[in-house]
C-alpha positions as a printed NumPy array, in Angstrom:
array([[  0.   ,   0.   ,   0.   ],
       [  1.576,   3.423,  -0.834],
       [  0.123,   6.892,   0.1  ],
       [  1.066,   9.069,   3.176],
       [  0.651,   8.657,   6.246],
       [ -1.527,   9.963,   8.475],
       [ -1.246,  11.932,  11.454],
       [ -2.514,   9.912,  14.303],
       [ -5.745,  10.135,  15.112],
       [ -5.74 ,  10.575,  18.93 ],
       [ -4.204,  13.854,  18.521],
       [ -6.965,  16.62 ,  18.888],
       [ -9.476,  16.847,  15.186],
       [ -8.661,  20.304,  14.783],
       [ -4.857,  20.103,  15.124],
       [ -5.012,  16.573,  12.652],
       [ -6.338,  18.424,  10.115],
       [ -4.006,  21.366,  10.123],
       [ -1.287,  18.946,  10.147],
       [ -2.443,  16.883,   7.561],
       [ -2.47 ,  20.024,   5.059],
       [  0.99 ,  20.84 ,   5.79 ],
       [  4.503,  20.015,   3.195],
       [  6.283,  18.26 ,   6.017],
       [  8.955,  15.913,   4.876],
       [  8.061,  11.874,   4.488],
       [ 10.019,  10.899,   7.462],
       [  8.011,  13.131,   9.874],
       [  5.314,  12.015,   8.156],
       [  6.047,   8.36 ,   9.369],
       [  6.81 ,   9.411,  13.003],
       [  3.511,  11.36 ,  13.417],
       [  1.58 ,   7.602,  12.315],
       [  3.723,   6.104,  15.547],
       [  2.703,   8.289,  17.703],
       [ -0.032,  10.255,  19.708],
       [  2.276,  12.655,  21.277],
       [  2.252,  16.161,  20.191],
       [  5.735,  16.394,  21.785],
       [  6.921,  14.942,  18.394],
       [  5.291,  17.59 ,  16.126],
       [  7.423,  20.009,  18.609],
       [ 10.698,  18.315,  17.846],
       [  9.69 ,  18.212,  14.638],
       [  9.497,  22.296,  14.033],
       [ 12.276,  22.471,  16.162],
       [ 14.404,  20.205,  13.529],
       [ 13.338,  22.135,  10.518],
       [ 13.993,  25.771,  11.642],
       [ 17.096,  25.848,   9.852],
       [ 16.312,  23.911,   6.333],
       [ 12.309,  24.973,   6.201],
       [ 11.837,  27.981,   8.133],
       [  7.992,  28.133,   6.759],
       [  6.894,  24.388,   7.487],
       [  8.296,  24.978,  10.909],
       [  6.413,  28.146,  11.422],
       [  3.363,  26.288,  10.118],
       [  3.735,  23.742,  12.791],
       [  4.587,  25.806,  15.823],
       [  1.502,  28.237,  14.87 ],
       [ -0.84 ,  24.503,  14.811],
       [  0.402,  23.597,  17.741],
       [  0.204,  27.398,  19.431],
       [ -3.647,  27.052,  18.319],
       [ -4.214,  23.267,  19.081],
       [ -2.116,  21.434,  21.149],
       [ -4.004,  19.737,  23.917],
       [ -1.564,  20.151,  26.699],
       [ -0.811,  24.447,  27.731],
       [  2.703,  23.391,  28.23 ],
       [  3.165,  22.375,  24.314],
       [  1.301,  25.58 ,  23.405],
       [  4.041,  27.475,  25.591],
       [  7.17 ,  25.618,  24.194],
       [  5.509,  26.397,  20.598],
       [  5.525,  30.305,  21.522],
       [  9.081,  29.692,  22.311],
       [ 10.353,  28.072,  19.566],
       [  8.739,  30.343,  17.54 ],
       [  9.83 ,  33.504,  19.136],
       [ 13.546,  31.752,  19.076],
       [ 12.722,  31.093,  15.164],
       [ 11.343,  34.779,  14.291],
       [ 14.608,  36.66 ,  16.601],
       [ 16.766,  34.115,  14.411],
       [ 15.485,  35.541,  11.037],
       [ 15.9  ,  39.04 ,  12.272],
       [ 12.443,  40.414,  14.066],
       [ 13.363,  40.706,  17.513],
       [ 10.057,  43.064,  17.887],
       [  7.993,  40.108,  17.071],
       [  9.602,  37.796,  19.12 ],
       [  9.513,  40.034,  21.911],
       [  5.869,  39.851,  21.995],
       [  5.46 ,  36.332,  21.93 ],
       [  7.541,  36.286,  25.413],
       [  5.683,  38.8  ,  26.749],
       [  2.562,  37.075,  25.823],
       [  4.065,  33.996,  28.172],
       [  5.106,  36.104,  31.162],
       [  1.604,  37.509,  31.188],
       [ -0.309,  34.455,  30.612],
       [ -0.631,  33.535,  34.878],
       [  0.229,  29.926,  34.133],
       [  4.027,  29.456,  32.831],
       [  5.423,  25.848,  33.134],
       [  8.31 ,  25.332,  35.388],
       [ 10.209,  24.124,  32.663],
       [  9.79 ,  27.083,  30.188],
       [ 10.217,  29.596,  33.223],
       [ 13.697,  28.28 ,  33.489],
       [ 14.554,  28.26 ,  29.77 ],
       [ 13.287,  32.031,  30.072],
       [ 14.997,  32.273,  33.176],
       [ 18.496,  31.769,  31.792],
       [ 17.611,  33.397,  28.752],
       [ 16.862,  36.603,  30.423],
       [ 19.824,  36.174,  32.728],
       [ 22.395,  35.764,  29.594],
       [ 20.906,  39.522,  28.143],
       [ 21.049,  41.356,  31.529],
       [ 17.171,  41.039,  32.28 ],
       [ 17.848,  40.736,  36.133],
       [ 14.114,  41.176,  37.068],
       [ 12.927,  39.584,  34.383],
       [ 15.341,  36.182,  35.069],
       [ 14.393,  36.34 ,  38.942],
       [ 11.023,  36.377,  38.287],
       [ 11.002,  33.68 ,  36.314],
       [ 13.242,  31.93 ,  38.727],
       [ 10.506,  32.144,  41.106],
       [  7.907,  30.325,  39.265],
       [ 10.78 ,  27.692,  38.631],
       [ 11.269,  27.183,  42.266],
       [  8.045,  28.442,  43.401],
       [  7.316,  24.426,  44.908],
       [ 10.639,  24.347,  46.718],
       [ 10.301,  28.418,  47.726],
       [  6.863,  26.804,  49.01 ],
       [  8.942,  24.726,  51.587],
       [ 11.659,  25.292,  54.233],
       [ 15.51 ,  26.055,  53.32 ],
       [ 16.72 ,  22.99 ,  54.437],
       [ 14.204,  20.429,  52.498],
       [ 16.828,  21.877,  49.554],
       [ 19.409,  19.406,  51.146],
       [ 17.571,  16.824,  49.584],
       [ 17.706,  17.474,  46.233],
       [ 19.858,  16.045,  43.268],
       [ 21.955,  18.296,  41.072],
       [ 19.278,  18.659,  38.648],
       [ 16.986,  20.015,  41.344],
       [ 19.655,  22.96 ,  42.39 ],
       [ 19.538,  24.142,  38.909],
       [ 16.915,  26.754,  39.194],
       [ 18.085,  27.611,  42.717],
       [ 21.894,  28.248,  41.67 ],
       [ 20.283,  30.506,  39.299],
       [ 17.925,  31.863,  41.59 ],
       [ 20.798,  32.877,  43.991],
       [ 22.997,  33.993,  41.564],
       [ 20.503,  36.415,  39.735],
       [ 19.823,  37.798,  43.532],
       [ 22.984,  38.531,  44.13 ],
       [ 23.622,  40.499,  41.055],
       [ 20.337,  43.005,  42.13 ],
       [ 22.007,  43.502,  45.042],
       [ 19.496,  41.512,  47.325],
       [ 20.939,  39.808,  50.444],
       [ 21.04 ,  35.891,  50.134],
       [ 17.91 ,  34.414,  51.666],
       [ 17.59 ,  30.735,  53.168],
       [ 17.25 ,  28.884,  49.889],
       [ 20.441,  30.987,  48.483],
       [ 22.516,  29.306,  51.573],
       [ 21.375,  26.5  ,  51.073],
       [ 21.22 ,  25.617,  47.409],
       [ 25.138,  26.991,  47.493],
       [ 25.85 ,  24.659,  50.489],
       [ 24.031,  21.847,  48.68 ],
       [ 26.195,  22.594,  46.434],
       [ 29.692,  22.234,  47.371],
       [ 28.804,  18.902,  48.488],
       [ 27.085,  17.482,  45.909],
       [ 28.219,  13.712,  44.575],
       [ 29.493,  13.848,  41.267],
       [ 26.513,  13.568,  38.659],
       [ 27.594,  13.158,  35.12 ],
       [ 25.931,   9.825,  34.642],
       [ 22.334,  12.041,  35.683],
       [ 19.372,  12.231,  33.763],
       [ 19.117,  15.642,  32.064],
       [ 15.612,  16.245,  31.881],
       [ 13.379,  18.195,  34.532],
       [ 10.731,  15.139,  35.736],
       [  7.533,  15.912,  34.544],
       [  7.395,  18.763,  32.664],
       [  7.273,  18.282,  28.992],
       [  9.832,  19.7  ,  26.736],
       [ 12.328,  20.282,  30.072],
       [ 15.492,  18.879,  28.254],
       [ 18.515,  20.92 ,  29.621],
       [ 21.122,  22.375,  27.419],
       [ 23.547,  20.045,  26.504],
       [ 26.234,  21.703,  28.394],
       [ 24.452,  22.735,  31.291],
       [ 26.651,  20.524,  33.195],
       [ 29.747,  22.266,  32.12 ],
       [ 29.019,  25.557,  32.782],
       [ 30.575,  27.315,  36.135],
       [ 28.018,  27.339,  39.065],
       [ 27.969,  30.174,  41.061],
       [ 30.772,  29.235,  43.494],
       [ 30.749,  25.613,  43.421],
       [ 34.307,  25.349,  44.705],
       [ 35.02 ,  28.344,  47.293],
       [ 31.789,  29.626,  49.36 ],
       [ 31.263,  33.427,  48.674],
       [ 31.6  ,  35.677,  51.612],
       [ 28.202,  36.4  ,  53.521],
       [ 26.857,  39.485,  54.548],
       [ 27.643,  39.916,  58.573],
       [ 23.548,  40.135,  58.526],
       [ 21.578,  37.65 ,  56.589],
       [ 17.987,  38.006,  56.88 ],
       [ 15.121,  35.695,  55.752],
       [ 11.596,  37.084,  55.945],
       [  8.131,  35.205,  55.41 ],
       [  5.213,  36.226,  54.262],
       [  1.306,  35.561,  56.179],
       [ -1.882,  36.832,  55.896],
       [ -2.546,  38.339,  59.911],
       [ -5.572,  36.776,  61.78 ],
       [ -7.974,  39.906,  61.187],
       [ -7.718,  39.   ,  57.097],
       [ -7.469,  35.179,  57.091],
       [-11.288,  35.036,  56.403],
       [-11.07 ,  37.344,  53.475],
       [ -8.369,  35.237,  52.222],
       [-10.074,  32.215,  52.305],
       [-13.13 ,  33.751,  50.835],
       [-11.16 ,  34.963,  47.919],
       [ -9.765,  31.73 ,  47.439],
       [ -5.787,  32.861,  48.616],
       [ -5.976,  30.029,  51.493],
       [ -8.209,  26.417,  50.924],
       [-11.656,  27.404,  52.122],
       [-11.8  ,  23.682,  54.38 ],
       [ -8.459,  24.164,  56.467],
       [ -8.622,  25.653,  59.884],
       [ -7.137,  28.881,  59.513],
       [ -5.079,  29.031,  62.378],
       [ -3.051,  26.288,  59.79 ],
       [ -1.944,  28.981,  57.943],
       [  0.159,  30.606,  61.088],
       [  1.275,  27.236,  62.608],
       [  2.712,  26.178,  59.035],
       [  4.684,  29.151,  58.879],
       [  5.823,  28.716,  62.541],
       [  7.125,  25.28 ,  61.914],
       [  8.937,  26.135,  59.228],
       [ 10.09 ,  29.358,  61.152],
       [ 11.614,  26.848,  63.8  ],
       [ 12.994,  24.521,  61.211],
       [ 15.05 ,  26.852,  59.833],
       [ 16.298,  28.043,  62.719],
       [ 17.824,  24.973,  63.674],
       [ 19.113,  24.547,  60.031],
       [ 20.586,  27.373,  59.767],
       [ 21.13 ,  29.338,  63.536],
       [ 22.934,  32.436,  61.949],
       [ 20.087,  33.625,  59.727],
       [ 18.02 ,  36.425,  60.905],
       [ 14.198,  35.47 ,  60.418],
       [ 11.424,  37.547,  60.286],
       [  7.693,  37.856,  59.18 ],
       [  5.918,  40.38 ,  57.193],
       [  1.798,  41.08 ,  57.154],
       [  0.488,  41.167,  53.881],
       [ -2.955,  41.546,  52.308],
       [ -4.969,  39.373,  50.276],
       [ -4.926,  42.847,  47.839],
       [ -1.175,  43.206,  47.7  ],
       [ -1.234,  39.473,  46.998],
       [ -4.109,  39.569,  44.261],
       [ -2.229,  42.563,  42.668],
       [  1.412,  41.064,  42.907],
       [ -0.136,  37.988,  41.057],
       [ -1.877,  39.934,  38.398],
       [  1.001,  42.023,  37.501],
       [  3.434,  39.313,  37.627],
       [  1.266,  35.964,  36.126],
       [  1.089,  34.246,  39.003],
       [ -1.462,  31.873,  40.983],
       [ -2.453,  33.649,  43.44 ],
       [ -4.023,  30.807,  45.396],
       [ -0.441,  29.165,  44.731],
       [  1.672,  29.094,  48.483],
       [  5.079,  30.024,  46.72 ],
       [  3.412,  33.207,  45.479],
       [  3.712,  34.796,  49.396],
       [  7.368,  33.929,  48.623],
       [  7.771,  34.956,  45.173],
       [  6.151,  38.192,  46.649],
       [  8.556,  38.888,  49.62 ],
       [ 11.39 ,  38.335,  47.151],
       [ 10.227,  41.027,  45.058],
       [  8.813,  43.674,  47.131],
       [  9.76 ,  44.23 ,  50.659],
       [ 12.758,  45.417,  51.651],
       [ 14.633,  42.4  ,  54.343],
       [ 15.308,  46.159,  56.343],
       [ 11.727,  46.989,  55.899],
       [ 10.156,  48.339,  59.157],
       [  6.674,  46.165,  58.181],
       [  9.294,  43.195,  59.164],
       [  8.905,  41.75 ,  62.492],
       [ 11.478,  39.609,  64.12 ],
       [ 11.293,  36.345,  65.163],
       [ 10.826,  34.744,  67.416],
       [  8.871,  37.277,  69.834],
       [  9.781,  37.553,  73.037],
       [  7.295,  35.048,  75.314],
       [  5.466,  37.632,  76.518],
       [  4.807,  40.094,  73.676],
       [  2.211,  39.792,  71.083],
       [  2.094,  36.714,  68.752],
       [  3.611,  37.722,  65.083],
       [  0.569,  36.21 ,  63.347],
       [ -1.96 ,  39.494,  65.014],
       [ -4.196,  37.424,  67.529],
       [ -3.392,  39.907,  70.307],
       [ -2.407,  36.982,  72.05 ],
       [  0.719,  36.748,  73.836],
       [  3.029,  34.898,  71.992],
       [  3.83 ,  32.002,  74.496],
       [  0.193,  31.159,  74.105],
       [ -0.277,  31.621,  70.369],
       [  2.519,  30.406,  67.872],
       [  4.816,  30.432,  70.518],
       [  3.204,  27.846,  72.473],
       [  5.471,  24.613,  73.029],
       [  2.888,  22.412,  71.666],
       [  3.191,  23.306,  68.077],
       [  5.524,  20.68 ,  66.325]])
């Protein structure tokens, strides 16, 4: 039987049928019948950028409009904002990143592709932001959960601290530790290099060979190093749950003792930091999120936000921990002792 082949029919109808009217070479042709994974029509426009410019634009613009999965719509936008800047319209391409940064839902992958990218052309705020959407589920955490984590996994987070640095911010926990982490990693050239579970992830190929910030000498700390975390104070919690910013069936006092815990964690972990906690508002949250495409529901957002915005110095930062006998941090008007404070919180 001759002919050519189709494209596989579990793809999405609409995105088929573009496909199928499109000059792509025989070979492709004969992957797309193996397969159901629009991944491949990806690759695919990736691999002809260079000998068919216009079949790969064809592609990435079908998959832009139909790909099932956001993250394959996002890649597309990048790949074709890579492939327009490559043929000399930087002005286009711009807008096709912008059009990611402002779309509220960039995968963790892509964020640190942008990340990097931003980083290499001077884009400090740019790169940090998208930093913190690449970490924003370690962020989430405490510092010293980053112990745990392979080389792949410090990545993002030797970016993260290195971009910080160069904006003249002082090193937070997950700075200290990702660097720490660091020095003592195991060697890990026989690693994977793909970012688990997010599609399109593959790292550079010589990620591995590029310098780390100080992988071999630590850099010299700040006499002060402060860490600050962000809560919503007792008086707002129920318009924070109402607007969806904390889950509407938790007890809200959850939202304090978490950020206690973690408070106490990291002060064993790591005894010379200064720690701190800063009110915020379910509006300077909404409106942080907005401007900056984030979740605002998502937990690493109240990080992402006292990354960006507060000054560590900032006299909305309280220390901690309270004395035993002053007011709790979290705004009960309790004294602390009895509030977070209380020994029975572990």
């Amino acid at each position: 039987m001759t002919g050519t082949p189709p494209v596989p029919a579990a793809l999405p109808r609409t995105l088929r049928e573009t496909v199928q009217d499109l000059p792509l070479p025989t070979r492709l042709r004969a992957e797309l019948a193996a397969t159901t994974d629009a991944h491949v029509l990806l690759g695919a426009a990736v691999d002809l950028r260079e000998s068919d410019p216009d079949s790969a634009r064809a592609l990435l613009d079908a998959l832009r409009a139909h790909a099932p999965d956001p993250a394959h719509r996002q890649y597309a936008t990048h790949a074709l904002a890579d492939l327009l800047h490559g043929q000399g319209r930087p002005d286009e391409a711009a807008r096709l990143i912008d059009g990611l940064l402002d779309s509220g839902r960039l995968d963790r992958g892509l964020a640190l592709i942008l990340a990097e990218d931003f980083t290499a052309t001077g884009a400090l705020d740019r790169a940090l932001h998208c930093y913190n959407i690449a970490c924003r589920s370690i962020l989430a955490g405490p510092a010293e959960t980053v112990a745990g984590l392979d080389r792949i996994g410090l990545v993002p987070l030797l970016g993260r601290a290195a971009v910080r640095e160069r904006l003249g911010l002082t090193p937070d926990g997950h700075d200290l530790a990702a660097r720490e982490a660091d020095r003592h990693r195991p060697d890990a050239a026989s690693e994977p290099r793909r970012l688990s579970g997010d599609v399109g992830a593959d790292l550079p190929s010589d990620m591995f060979d590029r310098p780390f910030p100080e992988a071999d000498e630590p850099r010299p700390l700040p006499e002060t190093v402060r860490e600050n975390h962000a809560f919503f104070p007792s008086p707002a919690l129920a318009e924070a749950r109402e607007r969806g910013l904390l889950p509407a069936d938790t007890d809200p006092a959850a939202h304090h003792h978490g950020i206690e815990r973690t408070l106490r964690a990291q002060a064993r972990g790591f005894p010379d930091v200064h720690l701190g906690t800063i009110a915020v508002t379910p509006d300077e949250i909404t409106a942080f999120a907005a401007e900056h495409g984030l979740d605002p529901a998502d937990p690493g957002t109240l990080r992402a936000w006292i990354s960006a915005v507060p000054d560590p110095g900032s006299p909305r930062v309280t220390a901690w921990p309270p004395e035993r006998n002053h007011p709790c941090w979290c705004g009960s008007t309790r004294k602390y002792k009895k509030c977070c404070g209380s020994p029975s919180l572990r």
